[in-house]
Coordinates of C-alpha atoms in Angstrom, one line a residue:
X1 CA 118.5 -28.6 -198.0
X2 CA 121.7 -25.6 -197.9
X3 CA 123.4 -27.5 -200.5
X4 CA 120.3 -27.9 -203.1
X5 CA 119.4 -24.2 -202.0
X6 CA 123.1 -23.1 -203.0
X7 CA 122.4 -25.2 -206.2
X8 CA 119.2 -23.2 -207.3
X9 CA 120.8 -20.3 -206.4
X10 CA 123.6 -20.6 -209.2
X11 CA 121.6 -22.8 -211.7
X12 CA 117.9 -20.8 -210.7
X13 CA 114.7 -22.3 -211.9
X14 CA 114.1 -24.7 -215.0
X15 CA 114.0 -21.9 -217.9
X16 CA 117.3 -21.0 -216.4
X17 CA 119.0 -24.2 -216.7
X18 CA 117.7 -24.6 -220.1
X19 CA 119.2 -21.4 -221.2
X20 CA 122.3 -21.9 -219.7
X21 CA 122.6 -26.3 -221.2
X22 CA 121.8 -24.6 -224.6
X23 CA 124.2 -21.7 -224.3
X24 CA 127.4 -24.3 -223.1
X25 CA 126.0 -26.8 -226.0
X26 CA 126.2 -24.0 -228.5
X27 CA 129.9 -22.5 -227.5
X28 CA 131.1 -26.0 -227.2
X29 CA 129.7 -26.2 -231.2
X30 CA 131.2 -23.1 -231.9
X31 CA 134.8 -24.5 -230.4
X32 CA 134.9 -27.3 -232.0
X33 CA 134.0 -25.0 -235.0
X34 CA 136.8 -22.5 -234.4
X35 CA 139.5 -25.8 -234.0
X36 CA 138.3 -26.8 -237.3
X37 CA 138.1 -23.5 -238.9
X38 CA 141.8 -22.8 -237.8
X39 CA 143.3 -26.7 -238.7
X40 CA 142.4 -26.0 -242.1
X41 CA 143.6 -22.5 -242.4
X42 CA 146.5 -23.9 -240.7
X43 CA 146.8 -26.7 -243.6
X44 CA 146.6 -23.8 -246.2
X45 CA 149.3 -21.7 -245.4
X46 CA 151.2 -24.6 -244.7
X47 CA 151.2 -25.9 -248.0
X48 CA 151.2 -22.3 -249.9
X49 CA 154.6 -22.3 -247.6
X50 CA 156.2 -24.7 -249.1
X51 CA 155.2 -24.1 -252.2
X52 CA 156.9 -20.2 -251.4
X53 CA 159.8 -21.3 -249.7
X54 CA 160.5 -24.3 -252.6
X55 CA 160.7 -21.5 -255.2
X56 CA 163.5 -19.8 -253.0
X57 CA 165.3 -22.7 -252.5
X58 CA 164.9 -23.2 -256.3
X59 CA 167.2 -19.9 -256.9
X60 CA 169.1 -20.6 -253.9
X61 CA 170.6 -23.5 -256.3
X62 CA 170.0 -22.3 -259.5
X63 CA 172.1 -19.3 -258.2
X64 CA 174.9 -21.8 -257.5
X65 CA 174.4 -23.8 -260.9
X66 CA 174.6 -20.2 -262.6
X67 CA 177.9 -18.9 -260.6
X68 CA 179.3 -21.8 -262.1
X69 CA 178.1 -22.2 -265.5
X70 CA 179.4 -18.5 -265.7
X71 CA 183.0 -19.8 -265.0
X72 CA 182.9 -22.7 -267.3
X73 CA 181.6 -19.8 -269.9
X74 CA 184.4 -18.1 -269.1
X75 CA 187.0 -20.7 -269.5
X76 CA 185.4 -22.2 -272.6
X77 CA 185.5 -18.7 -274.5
X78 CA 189.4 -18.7 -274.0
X79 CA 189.8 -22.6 -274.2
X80 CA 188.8 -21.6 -278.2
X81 CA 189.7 -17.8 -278.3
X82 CA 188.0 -15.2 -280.6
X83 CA 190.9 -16.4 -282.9
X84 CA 191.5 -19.7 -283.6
X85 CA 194.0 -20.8 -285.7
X86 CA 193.7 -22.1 -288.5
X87 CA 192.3 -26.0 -288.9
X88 CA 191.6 -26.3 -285.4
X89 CA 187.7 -26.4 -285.9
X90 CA 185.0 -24.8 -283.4
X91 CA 181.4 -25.5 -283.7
X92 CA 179.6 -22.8 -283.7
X93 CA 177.5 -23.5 -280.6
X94 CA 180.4 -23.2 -278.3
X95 CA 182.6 -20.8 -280.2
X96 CA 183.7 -17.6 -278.3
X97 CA 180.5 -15.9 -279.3
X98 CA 178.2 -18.4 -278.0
X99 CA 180.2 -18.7 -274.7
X100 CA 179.9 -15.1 -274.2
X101 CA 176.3 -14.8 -274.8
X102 CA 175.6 -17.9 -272.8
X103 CA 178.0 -16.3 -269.9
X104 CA 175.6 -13.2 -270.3
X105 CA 172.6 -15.3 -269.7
X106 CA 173.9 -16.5 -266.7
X107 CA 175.0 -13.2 -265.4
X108 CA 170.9 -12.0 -265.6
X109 CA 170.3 -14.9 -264.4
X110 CA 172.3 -14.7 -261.5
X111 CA 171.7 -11.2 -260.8
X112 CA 168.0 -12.1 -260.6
X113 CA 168.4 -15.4 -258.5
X114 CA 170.4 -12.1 -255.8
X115 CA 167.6 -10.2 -255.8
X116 CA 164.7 -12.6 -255.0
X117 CA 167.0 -14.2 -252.5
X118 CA 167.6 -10.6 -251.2
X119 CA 164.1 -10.8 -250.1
X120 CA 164.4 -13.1 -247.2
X121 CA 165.8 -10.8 -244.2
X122 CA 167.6 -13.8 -242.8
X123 CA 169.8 -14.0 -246.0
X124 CA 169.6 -10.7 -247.6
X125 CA 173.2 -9.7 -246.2
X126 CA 174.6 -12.4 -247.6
X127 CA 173.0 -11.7 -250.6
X128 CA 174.5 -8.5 -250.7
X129 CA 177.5 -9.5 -249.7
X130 CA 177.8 -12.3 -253.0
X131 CA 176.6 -9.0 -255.3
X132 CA 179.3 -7.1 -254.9
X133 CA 182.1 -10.4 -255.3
X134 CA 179.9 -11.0 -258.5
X135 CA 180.9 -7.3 -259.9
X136 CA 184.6 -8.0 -259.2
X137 CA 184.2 -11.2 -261.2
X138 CA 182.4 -9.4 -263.6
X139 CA 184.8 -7.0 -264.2
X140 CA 188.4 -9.1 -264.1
X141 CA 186.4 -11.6 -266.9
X142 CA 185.9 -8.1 -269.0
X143 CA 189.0 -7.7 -268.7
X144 CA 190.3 -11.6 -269.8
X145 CA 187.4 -11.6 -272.5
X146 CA 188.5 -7.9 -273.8
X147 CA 192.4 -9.3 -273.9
X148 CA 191.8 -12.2 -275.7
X149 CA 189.2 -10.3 -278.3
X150 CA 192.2 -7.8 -279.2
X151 CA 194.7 -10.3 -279.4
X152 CA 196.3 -11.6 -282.8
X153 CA 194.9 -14.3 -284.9
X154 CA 196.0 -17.7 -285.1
X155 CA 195.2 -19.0 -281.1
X156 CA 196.1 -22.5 -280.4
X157 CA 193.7 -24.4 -278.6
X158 CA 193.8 -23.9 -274.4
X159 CA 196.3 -21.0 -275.1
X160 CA 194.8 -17.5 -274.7
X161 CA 197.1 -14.1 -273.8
X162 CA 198.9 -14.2 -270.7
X163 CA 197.3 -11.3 -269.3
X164 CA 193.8 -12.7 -270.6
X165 CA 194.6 -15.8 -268.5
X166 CA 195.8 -14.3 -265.7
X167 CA 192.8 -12.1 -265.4
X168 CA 190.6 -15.1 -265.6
X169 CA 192.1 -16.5 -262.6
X170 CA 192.0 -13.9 -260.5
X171 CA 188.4 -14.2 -261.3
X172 CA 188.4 -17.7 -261.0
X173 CA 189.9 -17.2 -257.6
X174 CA 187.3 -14.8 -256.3
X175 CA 184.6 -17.4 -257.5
X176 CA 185.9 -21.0 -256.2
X177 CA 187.8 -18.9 -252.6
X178 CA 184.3 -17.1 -251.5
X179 CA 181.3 -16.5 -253.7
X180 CA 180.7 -20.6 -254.8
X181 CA 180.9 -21.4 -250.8
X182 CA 178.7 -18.5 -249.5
X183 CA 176.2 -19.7 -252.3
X184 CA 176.2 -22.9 -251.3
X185 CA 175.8 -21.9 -247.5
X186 CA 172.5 -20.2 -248.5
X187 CA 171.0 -22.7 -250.1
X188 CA 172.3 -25.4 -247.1
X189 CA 170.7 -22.6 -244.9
X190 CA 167.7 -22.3 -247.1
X191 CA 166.8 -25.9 -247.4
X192 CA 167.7 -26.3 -243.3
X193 CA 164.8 -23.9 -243.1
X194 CA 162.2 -25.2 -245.0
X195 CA 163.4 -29.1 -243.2
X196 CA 162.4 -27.6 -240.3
X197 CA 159.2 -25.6 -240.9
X198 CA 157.8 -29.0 -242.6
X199 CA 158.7 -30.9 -239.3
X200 CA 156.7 -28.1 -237.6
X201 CA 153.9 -28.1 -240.0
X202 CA 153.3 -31.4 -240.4
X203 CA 153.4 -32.0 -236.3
X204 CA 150.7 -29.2 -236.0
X205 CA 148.2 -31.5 -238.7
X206 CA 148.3 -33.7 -236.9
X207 CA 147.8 -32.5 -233.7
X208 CA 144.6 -30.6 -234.7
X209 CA 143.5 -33.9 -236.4
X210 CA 143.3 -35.3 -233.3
X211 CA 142.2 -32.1 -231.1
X212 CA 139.3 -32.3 -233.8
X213 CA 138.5 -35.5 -232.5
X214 CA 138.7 -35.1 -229.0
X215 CA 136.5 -32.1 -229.2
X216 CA 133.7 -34.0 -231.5
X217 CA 133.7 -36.6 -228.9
X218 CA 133.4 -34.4 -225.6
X219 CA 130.8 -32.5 -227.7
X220 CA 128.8 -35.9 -228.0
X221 CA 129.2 -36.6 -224.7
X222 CA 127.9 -33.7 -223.7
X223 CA 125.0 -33.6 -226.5
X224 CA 124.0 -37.0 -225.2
X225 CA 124.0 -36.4 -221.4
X226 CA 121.9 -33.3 -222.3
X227 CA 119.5 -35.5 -224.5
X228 CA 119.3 -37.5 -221.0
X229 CA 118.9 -34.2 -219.4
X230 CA 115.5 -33.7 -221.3
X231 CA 114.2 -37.4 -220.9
X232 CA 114.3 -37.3 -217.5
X233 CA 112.9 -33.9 -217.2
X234 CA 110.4 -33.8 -219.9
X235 CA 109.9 -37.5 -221.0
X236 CA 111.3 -36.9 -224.1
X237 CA 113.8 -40.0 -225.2
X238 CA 114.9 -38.5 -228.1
X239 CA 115.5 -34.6 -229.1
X240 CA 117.3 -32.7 -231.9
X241 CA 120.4 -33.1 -229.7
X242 CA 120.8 -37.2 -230.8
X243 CA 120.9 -35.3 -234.4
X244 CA 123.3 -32.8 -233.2
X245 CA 125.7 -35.7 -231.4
X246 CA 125.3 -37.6 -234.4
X247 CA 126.7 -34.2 -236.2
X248 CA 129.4 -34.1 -233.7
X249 CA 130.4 -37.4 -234.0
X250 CA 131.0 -36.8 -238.0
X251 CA 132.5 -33.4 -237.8
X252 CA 135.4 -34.9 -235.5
X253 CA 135.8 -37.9 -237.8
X254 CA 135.8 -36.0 -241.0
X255 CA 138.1 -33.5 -239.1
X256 CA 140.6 -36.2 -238.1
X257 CA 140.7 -37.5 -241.8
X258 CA 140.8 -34.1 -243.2
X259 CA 144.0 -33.3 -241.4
X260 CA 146.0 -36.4 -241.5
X261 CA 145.4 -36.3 -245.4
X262 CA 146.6 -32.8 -245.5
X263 CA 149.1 -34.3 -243.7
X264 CA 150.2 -36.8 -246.1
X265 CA 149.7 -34.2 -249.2
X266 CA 152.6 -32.7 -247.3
X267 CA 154.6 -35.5 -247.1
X268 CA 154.3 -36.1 -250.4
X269 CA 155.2 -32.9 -251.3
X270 CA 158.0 -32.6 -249.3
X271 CA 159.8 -36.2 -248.5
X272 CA 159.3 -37.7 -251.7
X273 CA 159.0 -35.1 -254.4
X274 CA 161.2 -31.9 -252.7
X275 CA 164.1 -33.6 -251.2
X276 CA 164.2 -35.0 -255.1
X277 CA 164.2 -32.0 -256.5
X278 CA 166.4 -30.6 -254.3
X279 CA 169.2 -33.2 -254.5
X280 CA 168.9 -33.4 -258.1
X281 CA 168.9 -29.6 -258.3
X282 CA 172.4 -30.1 -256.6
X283 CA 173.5 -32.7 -258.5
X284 CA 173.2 -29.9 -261.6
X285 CA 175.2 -27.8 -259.7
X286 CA 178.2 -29.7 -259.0
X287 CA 177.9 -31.5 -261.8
X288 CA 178.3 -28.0 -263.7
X289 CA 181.0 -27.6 -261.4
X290 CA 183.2 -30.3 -262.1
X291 CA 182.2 -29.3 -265.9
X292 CA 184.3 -26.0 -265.5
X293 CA 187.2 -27.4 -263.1
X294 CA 187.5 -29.8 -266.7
X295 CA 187.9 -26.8 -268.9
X296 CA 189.9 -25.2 -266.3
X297 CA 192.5 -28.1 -265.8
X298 CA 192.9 -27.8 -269.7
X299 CA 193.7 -24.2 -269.3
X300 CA 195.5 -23.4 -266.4
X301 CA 198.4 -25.8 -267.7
X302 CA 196.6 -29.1 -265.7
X303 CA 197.4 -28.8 -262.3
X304 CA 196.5 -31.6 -259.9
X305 CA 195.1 -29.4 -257.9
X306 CA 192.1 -29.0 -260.2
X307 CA 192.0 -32.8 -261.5
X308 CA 191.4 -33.5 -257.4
X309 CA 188.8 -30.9 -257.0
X310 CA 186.8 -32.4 -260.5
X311 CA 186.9 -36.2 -258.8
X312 CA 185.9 -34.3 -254.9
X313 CA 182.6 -33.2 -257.4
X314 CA 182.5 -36.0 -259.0
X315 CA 181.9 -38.2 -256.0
X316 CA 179.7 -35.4 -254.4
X317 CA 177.1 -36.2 -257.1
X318 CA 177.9 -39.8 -258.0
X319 CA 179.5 -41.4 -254.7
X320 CA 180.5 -44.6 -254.2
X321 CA 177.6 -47.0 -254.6
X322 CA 174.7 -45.2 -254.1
X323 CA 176.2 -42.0 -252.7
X324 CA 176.1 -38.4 -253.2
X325 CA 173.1 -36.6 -254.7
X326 CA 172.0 -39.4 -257.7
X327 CA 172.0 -41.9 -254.9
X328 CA 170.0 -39.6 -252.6
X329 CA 167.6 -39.8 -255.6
X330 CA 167.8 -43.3 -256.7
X331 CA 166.9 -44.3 -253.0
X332 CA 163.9 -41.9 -253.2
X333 CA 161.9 -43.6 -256.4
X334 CA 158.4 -42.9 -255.7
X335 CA 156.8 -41.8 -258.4
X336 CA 155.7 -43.5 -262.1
X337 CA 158.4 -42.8 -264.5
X338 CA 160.7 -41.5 -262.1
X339 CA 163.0 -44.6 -261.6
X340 CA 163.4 -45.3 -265.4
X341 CA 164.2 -41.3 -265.4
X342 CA 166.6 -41.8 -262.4
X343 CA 168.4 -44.7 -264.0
X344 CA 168.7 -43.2 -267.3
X345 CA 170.6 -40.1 -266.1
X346 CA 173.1 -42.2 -264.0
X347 CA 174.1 -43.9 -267.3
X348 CA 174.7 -40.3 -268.5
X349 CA 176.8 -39.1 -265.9
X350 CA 178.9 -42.1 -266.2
X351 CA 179.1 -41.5 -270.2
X352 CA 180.3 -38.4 -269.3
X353 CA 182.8 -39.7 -266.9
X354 CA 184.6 -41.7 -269.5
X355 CA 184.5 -38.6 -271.9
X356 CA 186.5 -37.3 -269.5
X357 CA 189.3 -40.4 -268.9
X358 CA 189.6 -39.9 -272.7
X359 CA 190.2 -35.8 -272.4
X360 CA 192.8 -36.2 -269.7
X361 CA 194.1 -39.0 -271.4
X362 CA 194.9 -36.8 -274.4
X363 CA 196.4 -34.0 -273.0
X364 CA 198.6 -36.3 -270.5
X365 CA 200.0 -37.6 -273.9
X366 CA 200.6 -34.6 -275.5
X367 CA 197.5 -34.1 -277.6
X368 CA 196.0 -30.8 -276.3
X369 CA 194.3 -30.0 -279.3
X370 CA 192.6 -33.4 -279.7
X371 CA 191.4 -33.0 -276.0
X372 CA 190.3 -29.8 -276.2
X373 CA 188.5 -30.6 -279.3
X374 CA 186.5 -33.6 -277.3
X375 CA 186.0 -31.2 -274.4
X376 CA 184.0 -28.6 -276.6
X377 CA 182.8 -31.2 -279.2
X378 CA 178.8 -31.3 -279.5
X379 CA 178.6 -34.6 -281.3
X380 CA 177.6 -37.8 -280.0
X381 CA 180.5 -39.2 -277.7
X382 CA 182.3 -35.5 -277.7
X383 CA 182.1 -34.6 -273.9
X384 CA 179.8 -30.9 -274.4
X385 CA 177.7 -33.1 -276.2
X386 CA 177.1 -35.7 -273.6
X387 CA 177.5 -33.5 -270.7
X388 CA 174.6 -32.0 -272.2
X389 CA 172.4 -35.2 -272.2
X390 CA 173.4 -36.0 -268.9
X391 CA 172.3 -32.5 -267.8
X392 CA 169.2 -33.3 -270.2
X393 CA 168.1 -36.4 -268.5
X394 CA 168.4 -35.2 -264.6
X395 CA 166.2 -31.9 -265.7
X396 CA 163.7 -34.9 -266.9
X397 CA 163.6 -36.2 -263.5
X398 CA 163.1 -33.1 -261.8
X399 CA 159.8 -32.5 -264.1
X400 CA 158.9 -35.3 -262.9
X401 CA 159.2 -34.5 -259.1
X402 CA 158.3 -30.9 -259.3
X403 CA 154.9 -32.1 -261.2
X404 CA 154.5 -34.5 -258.1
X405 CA 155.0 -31.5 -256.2
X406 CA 152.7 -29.5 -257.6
X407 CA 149.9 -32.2 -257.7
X408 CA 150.4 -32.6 -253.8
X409 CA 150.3 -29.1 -252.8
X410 CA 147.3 -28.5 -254.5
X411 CA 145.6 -31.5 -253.8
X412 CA 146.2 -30.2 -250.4
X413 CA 144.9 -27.5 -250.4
X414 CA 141.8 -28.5 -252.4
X415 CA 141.0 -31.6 -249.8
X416 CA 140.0 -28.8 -247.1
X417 CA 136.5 -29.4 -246.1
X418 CA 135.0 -25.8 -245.7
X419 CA 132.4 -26.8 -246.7
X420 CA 131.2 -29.7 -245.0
X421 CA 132.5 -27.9 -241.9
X422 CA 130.6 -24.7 -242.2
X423 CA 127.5 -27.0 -242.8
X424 CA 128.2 -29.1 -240.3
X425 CA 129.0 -26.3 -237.7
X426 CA 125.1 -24.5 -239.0
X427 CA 123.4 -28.2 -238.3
X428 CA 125.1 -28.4 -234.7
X429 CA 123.8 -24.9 -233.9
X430 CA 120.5 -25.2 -235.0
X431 CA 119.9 -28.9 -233.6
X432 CA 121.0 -27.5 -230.3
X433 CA 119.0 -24.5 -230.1
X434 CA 115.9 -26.0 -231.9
X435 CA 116.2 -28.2 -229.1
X436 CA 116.7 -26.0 -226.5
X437 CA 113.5 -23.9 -228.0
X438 CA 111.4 -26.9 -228.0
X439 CA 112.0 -27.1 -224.1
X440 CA 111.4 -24.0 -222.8
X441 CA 107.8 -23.8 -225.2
X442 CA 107.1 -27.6 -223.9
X443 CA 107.8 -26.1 -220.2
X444 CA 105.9 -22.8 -220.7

């Protein structure tokens, strides 16, 4: 008798305990409302992360690919010289004024790629820091470029000024000794950062997934013991709280299955259409690299040093079997096209490679004009010419990743279920209080 007295004491008389089942049935609604609500908010901001992040990574590389397209520039605009002599012939696409123009375009370009990377304050020191290398640079290839312009006519091939060439490797120096490895430690640092905020985000879409889940089932539970509630108090088998468990039960299903696709949009996105991009972004890079330790080896008077640190690059992209960044990519096929794509600018890179047996064949034998000539040729089998295809072909394969990329991110995003939540959240509340309502007029 104390213990059912202490019970009515807490849970009072009928209208009370009908107030108080449809109050915990409608905040348990509402929670399983709010763990939706913030799942697919959650899913958003994921995705319009990595979609952010991607395009900081993007000039994280391209900053890298521009450092170094500015050096090959460089060394290709004194390879020629603003005065050639006479019978050696340059095409105009690659003649000193082209090289300096396309050296300007990379300087912008660079400067730009700074400035947006400047914006993330775990990098902006370092960003900082590479600005002012890059106006030393700057300013010692002035220098080279201005020698060589004001020099006499008649320049043999991979023979500028001596001061011209010795200002170009002080440049040179201050490129390959600090500003080339602090680039490429931003963009191992940028793309450690946005490994790690997938392995986060994609952990936390599935968890609500399944938190969804759990919560739809307690709140069926709990609708149906409450259904049982009113049958045995008001004879009433069925109430709007079946509907509302049947609700419940869909809302944790559709929940589940909303977030584990998000979840595999993200993986998509990420695994097999970023980590693409971002080794082939790479491969550019280096390959662009190695590109201007060629030139360079023709003239700074072909050390070894340089013919080691092109076949270090060369590997870096290519490897041995399916090493390096072109394997990285070639074991990642995943999307139509893409492994025709993948294929095709292997074949390139190795066209290339011979191009290059044949330059440093050449010049090994004596002929520096005929390798320089092959080096800066822009026909078919000259090396600019199918350096360019190569470069050509693994651009093709990034369009296809990035536009795998973008479809996944958005399709994403677009698969969140506001809708059918906030529908299904309105239904839930008004079965339950409906239901409650019905009761306490039945009872009064």
């Amino acid at each position: 008798m104390a213990q059912r007295t202490a019970v009515k004491s807490v849970y009072g008389d009928t209208p009370r305990r009908l107030k108080l089942l449809t109050a915990a049935l409608a905040l348990l609604g509402l929670l399983l409302g709010l763990i939706s609500a913030l799942g697919l908010t959650r899913d958003s901001a994921s995705l319009s992360s990595l979609k952010s992040r991607t395009t900081e990574v993007s000039a994280t590389g391209e900053l890298y690919y521009r450092l170094n397209d500015m050096d090959a520039q460089a060394a290709n605009l004194l390879l020629v010289g603003y005065h050639p002599a006479r019978g050696f012939s340059v095409p105009t696409s690659v003649n000193a004024a082209a090289s300096f123009n396309a050296y300007n375009t990379d300087r912008s370009a660079a400067d730009a790629d700074l400035e947006l990377i400047a914006e993330n304050p775990s990098l902006s020191s370092q960003a900082k820091a590479l600005l002012d290398s890059l106006g030393s640079y700057e300013a010692d290839v002035a220098d080279a470029f201005y020698v060589d312009q004001q020099a006499a006519t008649g320049q043999q091939p991979a023979t500028p000024p001596a001061e011209a060439l010795a200002e170009y490797e002080t440049a040179s120096a201050i490129l390959h000794g600090s500003m080339l490895p602090a680039s490429s430690q931003i963009a191992a640092t940028d793309g450690q950062e946005v490994d790690s905020s997938y392995s986060s985000d994609h952990s936390a879409m599935s968890l609500f997934g399944y938190a969804v889940l759990v919560l739809g089932l307690i709140a069926v539970a709990a609708l149906m013991l409450g259904n049982h509630y009113y049958a045995r108090r008001f004879r009433r088998r069925l109430s709007w709280l079946s509907a509302g468990a049947i609700v419940a039960l869909v809302t944790g299903l559709l929940g589940l299955s909303t977030q584990l696709t998000a979840a595999d949009h993200l993986h998509v996105a990420k695994h097999e259409a970023y980590d693409s991009i971002y080794a082939l972004d790479r491969a550019q890079a280096v390959s662009d690299d190695a590109n201007a330790d060629e030139s360079r080896w023709l003239l700074e008077n072909r050390g070894p040093e340089l013919q080691t640190s092109f076949l270090q690059k060369v590997a870096e992209v290519g490897g041995a079997g399916r090493g390096g960044y072109l394997g990285t990519e070639l074991d990642n096929i995943t999307f139509p096209g893409e492994g025709q794509a993948a294929t095709a600018a292997a074949q390139a890179f190795d066209t290339y490679l011979q191009d290059d047996k044949r330059i440093r064949s050449d010049a090994n034998g004596g002929e520096l004009a005929a390798a320089v000539a092959l080096d800066i040729g822009t026909a078919p089998g000259q090396s600019n010419a199918d350096f360019n295809a190569y470069m050509a072909a693994l651009g093709r394969v990034i369009q296809i990743n990035t536009a795998q990329f973008d479809a996944a991110v958005d399709s994403g995003v677009g698969a969140s279920a506001w809708a059918e939540l906030v529908i299904g959240g309105l239904l839930l509340l008004a079965f339950v209080l409906q239901a409650g309502h019905l009761r306490l007029r039945e009872y009064q």
